Tab-separated table of C-alpha atoms in Angstrom:
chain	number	residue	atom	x	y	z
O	1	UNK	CA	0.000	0.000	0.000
O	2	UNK	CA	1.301	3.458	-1.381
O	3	UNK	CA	0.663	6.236	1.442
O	4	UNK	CA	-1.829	8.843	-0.030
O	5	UNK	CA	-0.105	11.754	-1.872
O	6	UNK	CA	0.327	15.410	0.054
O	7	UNK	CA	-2.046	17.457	-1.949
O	8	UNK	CA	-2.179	20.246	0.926
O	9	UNK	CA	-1.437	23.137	-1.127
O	10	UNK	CA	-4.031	21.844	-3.459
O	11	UNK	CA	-6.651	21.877	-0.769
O	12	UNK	CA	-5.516	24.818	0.338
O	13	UNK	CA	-6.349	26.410	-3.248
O	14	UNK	CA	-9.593	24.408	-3.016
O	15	UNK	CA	-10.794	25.471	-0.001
O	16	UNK	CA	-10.261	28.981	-0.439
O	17	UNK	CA	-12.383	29.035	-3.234
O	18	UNK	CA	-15.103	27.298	-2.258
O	19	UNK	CA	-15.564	30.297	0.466
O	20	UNK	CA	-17.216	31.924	-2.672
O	21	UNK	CA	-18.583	29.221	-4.795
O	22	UNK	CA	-19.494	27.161	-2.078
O	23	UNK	CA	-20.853	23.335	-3.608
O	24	UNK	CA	-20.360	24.939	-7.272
O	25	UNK	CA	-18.287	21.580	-9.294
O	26	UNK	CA	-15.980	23.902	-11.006
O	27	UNK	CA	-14.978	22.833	-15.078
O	28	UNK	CA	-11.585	21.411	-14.115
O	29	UNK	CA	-8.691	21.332	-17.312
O	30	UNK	CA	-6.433	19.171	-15.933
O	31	UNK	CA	-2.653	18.043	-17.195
O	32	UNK	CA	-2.158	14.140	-18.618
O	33	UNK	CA	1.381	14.548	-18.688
O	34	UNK	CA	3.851	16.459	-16.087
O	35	UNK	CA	6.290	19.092	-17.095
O	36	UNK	CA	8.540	17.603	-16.052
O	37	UNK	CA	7.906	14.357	-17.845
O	38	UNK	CA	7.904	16.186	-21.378
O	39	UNK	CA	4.660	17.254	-21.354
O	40	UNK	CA	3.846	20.786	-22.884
O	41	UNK	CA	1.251	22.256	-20.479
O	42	UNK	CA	3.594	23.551	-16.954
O	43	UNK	CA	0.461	23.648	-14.766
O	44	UNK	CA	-1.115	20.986	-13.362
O	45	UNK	CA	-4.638	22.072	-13.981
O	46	UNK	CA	-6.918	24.936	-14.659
O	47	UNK	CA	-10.244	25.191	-12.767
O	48	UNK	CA	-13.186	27.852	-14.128
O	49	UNK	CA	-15.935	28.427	-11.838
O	50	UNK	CA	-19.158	30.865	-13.011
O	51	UNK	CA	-19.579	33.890	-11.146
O	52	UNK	CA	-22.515	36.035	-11.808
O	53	UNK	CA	-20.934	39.473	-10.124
O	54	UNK	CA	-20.568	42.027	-10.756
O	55	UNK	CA	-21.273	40.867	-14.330
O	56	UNK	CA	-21.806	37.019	-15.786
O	57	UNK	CA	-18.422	36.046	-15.924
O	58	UNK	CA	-15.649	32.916	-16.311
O	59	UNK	CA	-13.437	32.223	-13.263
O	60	UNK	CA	-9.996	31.174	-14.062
O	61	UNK	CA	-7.416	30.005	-11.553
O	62	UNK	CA	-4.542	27.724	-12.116
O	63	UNK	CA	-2.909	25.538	-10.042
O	64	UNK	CA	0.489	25.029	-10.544
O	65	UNK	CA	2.735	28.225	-10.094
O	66	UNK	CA	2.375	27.482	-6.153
O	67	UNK	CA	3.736	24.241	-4.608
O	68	UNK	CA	0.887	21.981	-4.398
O	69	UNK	CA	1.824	18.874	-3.049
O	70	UNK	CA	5.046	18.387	-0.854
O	71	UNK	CA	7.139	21.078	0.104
O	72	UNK	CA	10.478	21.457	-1.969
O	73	UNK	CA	12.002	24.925	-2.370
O	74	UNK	CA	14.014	25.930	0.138
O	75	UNK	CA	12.103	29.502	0.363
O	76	UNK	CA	9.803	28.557	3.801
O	77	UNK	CA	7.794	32.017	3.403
O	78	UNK	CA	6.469	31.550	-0.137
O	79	UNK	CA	4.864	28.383	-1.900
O	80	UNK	CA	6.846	28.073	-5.230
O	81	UNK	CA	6.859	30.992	-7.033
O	82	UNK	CA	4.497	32.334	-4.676
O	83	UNK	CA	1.599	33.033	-6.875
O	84	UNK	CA	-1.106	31.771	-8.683
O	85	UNK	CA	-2.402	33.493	-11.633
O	86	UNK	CA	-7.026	33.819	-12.159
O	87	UNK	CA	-8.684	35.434	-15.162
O	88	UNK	CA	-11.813	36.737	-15.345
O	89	UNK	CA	-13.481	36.640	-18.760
O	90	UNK	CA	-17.091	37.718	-19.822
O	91	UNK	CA	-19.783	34.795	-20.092
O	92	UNK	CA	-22.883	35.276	-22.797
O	93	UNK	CA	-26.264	34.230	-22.518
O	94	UNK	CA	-25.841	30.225	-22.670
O	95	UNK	CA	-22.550	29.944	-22.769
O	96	UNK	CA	-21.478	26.551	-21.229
O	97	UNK	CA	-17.668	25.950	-21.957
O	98	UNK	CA	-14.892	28.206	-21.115
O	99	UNK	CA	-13.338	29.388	-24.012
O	100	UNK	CA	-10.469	27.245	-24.697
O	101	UNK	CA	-8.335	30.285	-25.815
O	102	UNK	CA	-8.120	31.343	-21.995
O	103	UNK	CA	-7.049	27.948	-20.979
O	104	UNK	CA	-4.030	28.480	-24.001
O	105	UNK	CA	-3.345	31.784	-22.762
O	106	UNK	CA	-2.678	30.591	-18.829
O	107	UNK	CA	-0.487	27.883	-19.974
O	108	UNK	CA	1.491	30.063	-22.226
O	109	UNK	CA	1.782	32.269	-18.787
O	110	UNK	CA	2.685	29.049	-17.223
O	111	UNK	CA	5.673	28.645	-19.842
O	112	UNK	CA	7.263	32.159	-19.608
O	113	UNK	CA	7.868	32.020	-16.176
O	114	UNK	CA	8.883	27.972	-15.724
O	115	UNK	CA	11.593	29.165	-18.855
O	116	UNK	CA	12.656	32.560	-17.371
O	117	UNK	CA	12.354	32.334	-13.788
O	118	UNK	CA	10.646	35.861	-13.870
O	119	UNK	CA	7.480	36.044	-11.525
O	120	UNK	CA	4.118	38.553	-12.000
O	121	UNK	CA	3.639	40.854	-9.157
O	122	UNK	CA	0.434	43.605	-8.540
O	123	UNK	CA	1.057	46.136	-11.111
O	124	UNK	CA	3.129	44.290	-13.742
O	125	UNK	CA	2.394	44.604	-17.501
O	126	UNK	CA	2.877	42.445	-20.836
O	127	UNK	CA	2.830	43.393	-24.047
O	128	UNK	CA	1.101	40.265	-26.044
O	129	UNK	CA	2.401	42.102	-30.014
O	130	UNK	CA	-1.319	41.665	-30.726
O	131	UNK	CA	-4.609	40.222	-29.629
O	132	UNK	CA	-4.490	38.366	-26.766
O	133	UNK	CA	-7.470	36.145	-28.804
O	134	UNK	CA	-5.952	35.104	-31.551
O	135	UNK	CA	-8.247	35.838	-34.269
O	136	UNK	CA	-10.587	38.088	-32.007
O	137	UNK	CA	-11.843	41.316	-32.989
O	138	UNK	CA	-10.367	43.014	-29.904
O	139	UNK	CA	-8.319	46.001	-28.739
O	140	UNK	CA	-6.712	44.118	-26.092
O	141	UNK	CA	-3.159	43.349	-26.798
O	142	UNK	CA	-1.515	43.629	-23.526
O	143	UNK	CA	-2.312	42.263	-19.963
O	144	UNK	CA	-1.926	43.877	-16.645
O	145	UNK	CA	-1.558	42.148	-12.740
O	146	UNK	CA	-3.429	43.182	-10.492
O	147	UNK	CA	-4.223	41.340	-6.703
O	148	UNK	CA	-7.733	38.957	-7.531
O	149	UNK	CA	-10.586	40.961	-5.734
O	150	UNK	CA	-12.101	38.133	-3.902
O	151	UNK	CA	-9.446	36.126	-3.044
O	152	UNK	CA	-7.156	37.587	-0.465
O	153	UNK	CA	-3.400	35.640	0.263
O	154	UNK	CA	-3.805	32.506	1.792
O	155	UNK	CA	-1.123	30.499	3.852
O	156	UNK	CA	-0.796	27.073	3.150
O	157	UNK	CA	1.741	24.464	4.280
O	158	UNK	CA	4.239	25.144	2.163
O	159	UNK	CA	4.246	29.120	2.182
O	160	UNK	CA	2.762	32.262	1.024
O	161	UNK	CA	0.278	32.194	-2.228
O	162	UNK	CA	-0.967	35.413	-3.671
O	163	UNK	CA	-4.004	35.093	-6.597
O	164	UNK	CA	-3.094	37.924	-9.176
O	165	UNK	CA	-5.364	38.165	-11.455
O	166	UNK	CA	-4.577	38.760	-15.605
O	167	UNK	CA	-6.591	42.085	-17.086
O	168	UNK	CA	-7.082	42.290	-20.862
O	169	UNK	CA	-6.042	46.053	-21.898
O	170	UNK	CA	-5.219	48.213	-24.927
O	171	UNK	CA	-2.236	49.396	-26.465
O	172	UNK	CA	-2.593	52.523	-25.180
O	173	UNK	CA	-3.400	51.782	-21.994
O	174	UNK	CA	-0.668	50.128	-21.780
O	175	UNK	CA	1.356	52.596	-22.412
O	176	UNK	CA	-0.297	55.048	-19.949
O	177	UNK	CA	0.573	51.776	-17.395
O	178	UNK	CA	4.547	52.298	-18.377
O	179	UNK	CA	4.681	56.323	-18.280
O	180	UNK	CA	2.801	56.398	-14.786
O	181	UNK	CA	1.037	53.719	-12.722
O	182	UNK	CA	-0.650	50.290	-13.301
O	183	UNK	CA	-2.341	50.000	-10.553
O	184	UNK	CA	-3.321	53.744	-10.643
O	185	UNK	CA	-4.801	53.121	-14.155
O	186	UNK	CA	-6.708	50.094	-13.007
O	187	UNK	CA	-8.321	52.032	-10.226
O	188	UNK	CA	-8.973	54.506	-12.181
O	189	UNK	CA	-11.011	52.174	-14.439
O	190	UNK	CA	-12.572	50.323	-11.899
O	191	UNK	CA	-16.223	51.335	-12.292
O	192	UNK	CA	-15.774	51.056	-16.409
O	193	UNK	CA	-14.284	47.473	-15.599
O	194	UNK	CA	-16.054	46.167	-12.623
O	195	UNK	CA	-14.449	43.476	-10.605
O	196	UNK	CA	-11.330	43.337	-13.583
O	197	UNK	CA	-13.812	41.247	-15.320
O	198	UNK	CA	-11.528	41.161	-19.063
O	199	UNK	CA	-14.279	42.163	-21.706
O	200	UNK	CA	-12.835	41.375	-25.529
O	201	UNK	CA	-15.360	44.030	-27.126
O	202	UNK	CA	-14.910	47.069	-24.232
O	203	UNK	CA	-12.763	50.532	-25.762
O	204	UNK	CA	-10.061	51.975	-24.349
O	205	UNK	CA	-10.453	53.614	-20.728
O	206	UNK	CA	-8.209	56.803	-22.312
O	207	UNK	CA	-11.672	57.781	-24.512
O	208	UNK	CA	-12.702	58.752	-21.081
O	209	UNK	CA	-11.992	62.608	-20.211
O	210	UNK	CA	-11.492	62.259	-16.380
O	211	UNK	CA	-10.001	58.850	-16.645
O	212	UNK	CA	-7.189	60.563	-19.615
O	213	UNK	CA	-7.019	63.834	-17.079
O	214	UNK	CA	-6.140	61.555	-14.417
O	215	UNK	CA	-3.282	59.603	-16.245
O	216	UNK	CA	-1.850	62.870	-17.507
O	217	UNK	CA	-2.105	64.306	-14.282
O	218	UNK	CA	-0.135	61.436	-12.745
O	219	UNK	CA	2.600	61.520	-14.990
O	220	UNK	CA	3.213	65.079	-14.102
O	221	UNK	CA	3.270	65.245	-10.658
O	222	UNK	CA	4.527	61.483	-9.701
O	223	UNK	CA	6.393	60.467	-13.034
O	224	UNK	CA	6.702	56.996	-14.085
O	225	UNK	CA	6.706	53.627	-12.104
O	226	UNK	CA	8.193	52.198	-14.281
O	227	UNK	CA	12.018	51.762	-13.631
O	228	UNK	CA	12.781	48.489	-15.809
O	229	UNK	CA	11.836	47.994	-19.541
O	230	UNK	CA	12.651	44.420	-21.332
O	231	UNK	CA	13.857	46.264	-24.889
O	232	UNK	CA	13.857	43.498	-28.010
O	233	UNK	CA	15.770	45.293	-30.095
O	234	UNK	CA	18.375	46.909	-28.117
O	235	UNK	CA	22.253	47.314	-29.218
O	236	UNK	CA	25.181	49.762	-28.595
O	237	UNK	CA	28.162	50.618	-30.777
O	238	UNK	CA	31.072	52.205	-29.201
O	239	UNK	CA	32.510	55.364	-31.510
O	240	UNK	CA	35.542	55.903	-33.221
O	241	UNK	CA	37.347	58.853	-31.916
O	242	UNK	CA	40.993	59.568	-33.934
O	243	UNK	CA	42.629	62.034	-36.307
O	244	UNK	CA	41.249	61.191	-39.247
O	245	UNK	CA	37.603	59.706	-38.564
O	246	UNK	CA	35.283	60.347	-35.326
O	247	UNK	CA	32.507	58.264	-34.991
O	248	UNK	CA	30.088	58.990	-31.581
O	249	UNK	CA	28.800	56.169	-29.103
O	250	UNK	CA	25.991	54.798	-30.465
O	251	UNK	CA	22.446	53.615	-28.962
O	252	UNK	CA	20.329	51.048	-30.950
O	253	UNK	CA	16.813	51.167	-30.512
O	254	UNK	CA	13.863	49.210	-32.395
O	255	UNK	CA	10.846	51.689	-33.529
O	256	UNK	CA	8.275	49.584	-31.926
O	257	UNK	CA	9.802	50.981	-28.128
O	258	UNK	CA	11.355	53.840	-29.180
O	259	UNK	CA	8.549	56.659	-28.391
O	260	UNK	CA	7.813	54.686	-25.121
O	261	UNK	CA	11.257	54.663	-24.183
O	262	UNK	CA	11.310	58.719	-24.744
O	263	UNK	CA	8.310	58.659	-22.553
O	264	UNK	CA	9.597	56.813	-19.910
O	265	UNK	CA	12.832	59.180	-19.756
O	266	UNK	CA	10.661	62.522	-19.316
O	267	UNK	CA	8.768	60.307	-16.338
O	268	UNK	CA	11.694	59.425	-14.586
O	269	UNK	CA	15.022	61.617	-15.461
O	270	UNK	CA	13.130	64.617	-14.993
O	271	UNK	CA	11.723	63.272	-11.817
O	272	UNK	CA	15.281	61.774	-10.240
O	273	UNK	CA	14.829	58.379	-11.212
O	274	UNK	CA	16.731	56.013	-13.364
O	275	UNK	CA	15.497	53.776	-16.303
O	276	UNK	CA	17.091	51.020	-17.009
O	277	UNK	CA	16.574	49.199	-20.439
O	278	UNK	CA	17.725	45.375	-20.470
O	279	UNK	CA	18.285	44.209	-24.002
O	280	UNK	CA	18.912	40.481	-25.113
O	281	UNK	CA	22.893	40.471	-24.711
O	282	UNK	CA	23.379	44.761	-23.296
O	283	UNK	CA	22.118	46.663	-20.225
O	284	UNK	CA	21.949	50.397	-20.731
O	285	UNK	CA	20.953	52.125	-17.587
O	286	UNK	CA	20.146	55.932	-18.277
O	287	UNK	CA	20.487	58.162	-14.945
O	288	UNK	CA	20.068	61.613	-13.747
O	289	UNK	CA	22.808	63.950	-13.253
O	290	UNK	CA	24.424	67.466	-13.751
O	291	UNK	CA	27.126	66.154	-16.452
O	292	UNK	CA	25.957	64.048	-19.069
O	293	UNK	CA	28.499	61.347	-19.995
O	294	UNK	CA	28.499	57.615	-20.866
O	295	UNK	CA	30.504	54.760	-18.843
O	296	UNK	CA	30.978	50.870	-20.309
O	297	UNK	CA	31.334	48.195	-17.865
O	298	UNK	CA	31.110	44.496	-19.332
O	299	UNK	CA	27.636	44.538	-20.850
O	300	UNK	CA	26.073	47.480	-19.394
O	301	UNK	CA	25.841	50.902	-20.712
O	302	UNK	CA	25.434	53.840	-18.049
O	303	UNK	CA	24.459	57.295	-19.533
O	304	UNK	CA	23.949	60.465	-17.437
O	305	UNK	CA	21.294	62.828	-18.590
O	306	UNK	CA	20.918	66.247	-17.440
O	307	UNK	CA	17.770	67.888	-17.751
O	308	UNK	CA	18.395	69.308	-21.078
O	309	UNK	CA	19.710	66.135	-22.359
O	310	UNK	CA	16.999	64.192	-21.370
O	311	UNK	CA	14.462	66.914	-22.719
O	312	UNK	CA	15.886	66.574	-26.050
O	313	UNK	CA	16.363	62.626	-26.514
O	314	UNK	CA	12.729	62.494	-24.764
O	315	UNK	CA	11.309	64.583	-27.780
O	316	UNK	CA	13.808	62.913	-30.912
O	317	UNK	CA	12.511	58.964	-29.688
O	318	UNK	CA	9.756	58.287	-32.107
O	319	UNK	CA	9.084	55.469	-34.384
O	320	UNK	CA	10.520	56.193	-37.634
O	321	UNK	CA	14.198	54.569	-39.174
O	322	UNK	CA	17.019	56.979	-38.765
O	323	UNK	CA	19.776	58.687	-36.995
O	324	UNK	CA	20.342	61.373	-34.832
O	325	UNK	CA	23.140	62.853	-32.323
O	326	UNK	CA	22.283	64.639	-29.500
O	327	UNK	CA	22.845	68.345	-29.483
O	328	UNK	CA	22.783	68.217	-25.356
O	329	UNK	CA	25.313	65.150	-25.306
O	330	UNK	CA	28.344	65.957	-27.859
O	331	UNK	CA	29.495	62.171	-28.613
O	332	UNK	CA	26.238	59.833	-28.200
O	333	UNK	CA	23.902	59.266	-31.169
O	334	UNK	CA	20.660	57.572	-31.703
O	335	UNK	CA	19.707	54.997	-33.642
O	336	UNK	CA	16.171	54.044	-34.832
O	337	UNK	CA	16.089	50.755	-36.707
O	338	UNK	CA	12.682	49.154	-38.261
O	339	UNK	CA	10.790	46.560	-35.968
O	340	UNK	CA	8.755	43.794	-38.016
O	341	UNK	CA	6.017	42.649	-35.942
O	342	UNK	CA	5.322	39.129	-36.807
O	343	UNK	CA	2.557	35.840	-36.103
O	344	UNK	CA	2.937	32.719	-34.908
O	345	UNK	CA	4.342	31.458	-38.002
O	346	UNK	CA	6.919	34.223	-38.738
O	347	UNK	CA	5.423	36.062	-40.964
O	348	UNK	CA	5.830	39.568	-40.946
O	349	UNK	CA	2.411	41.454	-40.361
O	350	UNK	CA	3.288	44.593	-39.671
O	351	UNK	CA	6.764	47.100	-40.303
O	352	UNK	CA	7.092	50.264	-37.703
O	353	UNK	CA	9.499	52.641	-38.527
């Protein structure tokens, strides 16, 4: 006789839930083969409850990014990664099955973090390079983290698990999440998106006067939040300084990021922060000072920008191919190189710049 396997954390998940759902069977999408047997889906299963408030809605939460069964990180305050990830999706008149879409879109969560190590925390963002439904007639391309309304941090045996839940937004929004707050957007919104419910057919919070007065009032006064930005196409070329030929320092930056970047440099330089932009192979970390200058160490990049300097490469970032050198900064020059935005397959749907 086997002794029965430790599925505390499980419970744990379980019992939580059924605080609000109470005998409701949730739909239950569960893994045939582990992760770490070679299967392709990380977490072990997917359960989708119906809620009917504030609006008729799908329940997502996973189970999986949390240690469900015996304890074996060394990290006694959180459960694995110390999360686990709901979504909360509008349900139509008669609609029986999740959307199966949503399920594809957890596990693909489930992937980026088991591969990078990186965890989601209240107020992160993601940029999805298009509809996060495939196929979907939707201005949501981008997802932001917020803490699940109903269901607060629970302890289990093996640590600490927070429920963050996954928030369909626009492209704009998004950006007005990296030039000031996340979590100050999503409040913001909260009576045009009631309980975070995701809502594939809703417009953009910014065609709302007060809710666009707030964001730009926020940027003024508190600047961005946003101190790290993942950059794909990111490069630096040292210059060429000698008798006959002079060649500046040069920063490489894809069109796609380039007028957020700018953004992000007027919402922290100018407020005394530092941005740092983390490329595939280079760190460049741009920081406020009186004397502009650059600095190599390795593979990062530091750049001082006074006020003027930072004025001026804030304003010159926008997404068109080309060059520039900075009038402020004698020696570093910018350069704006086309991004092709492509699908699944690699084909190239869209050129910026």
């Amino acid at each position: 006789m086997s002794e029965e396997a430790n599925t505390s954390g499980w419970d744990a998940i379980d019992q939580e839930l059924s605080k609000i759902y109470g005998e409701q069977e949730p739909k239950h999408y569960g893994t045939l083969i582990s992760y770490a047997l070679g299967g392709q889906d990380p977490l072990d299963g997917i359960s989708v409850y119906k809620s009917e408030t504030p609006v008729p809605h799908w329940h997502f939460v996973t189970y999986g990014f949390s240690e469900l069964y015996e304890k074996e990180s060394e990290n006694d305050e959180y459960s694995g990664f110390g999360f686990e990830l709901t979504l909360r999706l509008t349900r139509n008149d008669g609609e029986e099955e999740p959307p199966a879409w949503a399920l594809n879109l957890l596990q693909n969560m489930g992937r980026y973090v088991f591969n990078s190590g990186n965890v989601f925390k209240p107020g992160d963002y993601l940029d999805a390079n298009g509809p996060i439904c495939l196929g979907e007639d939707t201005l949501l391309t981008a997802l932001a983290f917020t803490l699940d309304p109903e269901l607060p941090p629970i302890y289990t045996p093996n640590g600490l698990v927070e429920f963050i839940q996954m928030v369909g937004i626009t492209r704009d929004e998004l950006e007005a999440m990296q030039t000031w707050n996340t979590l100050g957007l999503l409040r913001e919104g909260a009576a045009q998106i009631p309980g975070y419910v995701t809502d594939l057919s809703r417009d953009s919070l910014l065609q709302i006067p007060s809710i666009m007065e707030a964001v730009e009032q926020g940027m003024e006064q508190e600047g961005s939040n946003t101190g790290f930005l993942y950059v794909d196409q990111l490069a630096w070329e040292p210059g060429k300084k000698g008798w006959f030929s002079k060649r500046p320092d040069t920063v490489k930056l894809g069109a796609k990021q380039a007028e957020i970047v700018g953004k992000l440099l007027r919402g922290r330089i100018l407020k005394g922060k530092s941005l740092v932009l983390a490329g595939q192979e280079i760190r460049i970390v741009f920081e406020p000072g009186e004397q502009p200058g650059c600095s190599t160490e390795d593979d990062e990049i530091s750049i001082v920008l006074n006020e003027a300097a930072a004025a001026e490469l804030s304003q010159s970032l926008v997404p068109k191919a080309g060059a520039f050198e900075l009038t402020a900064m004698p020696g570093l020059a910018i350069q704006i190189v086309q991004t092709h935005i492509k699908d699944q397959e690699g084909n190239v749907v869209e050129t910026i710049g």
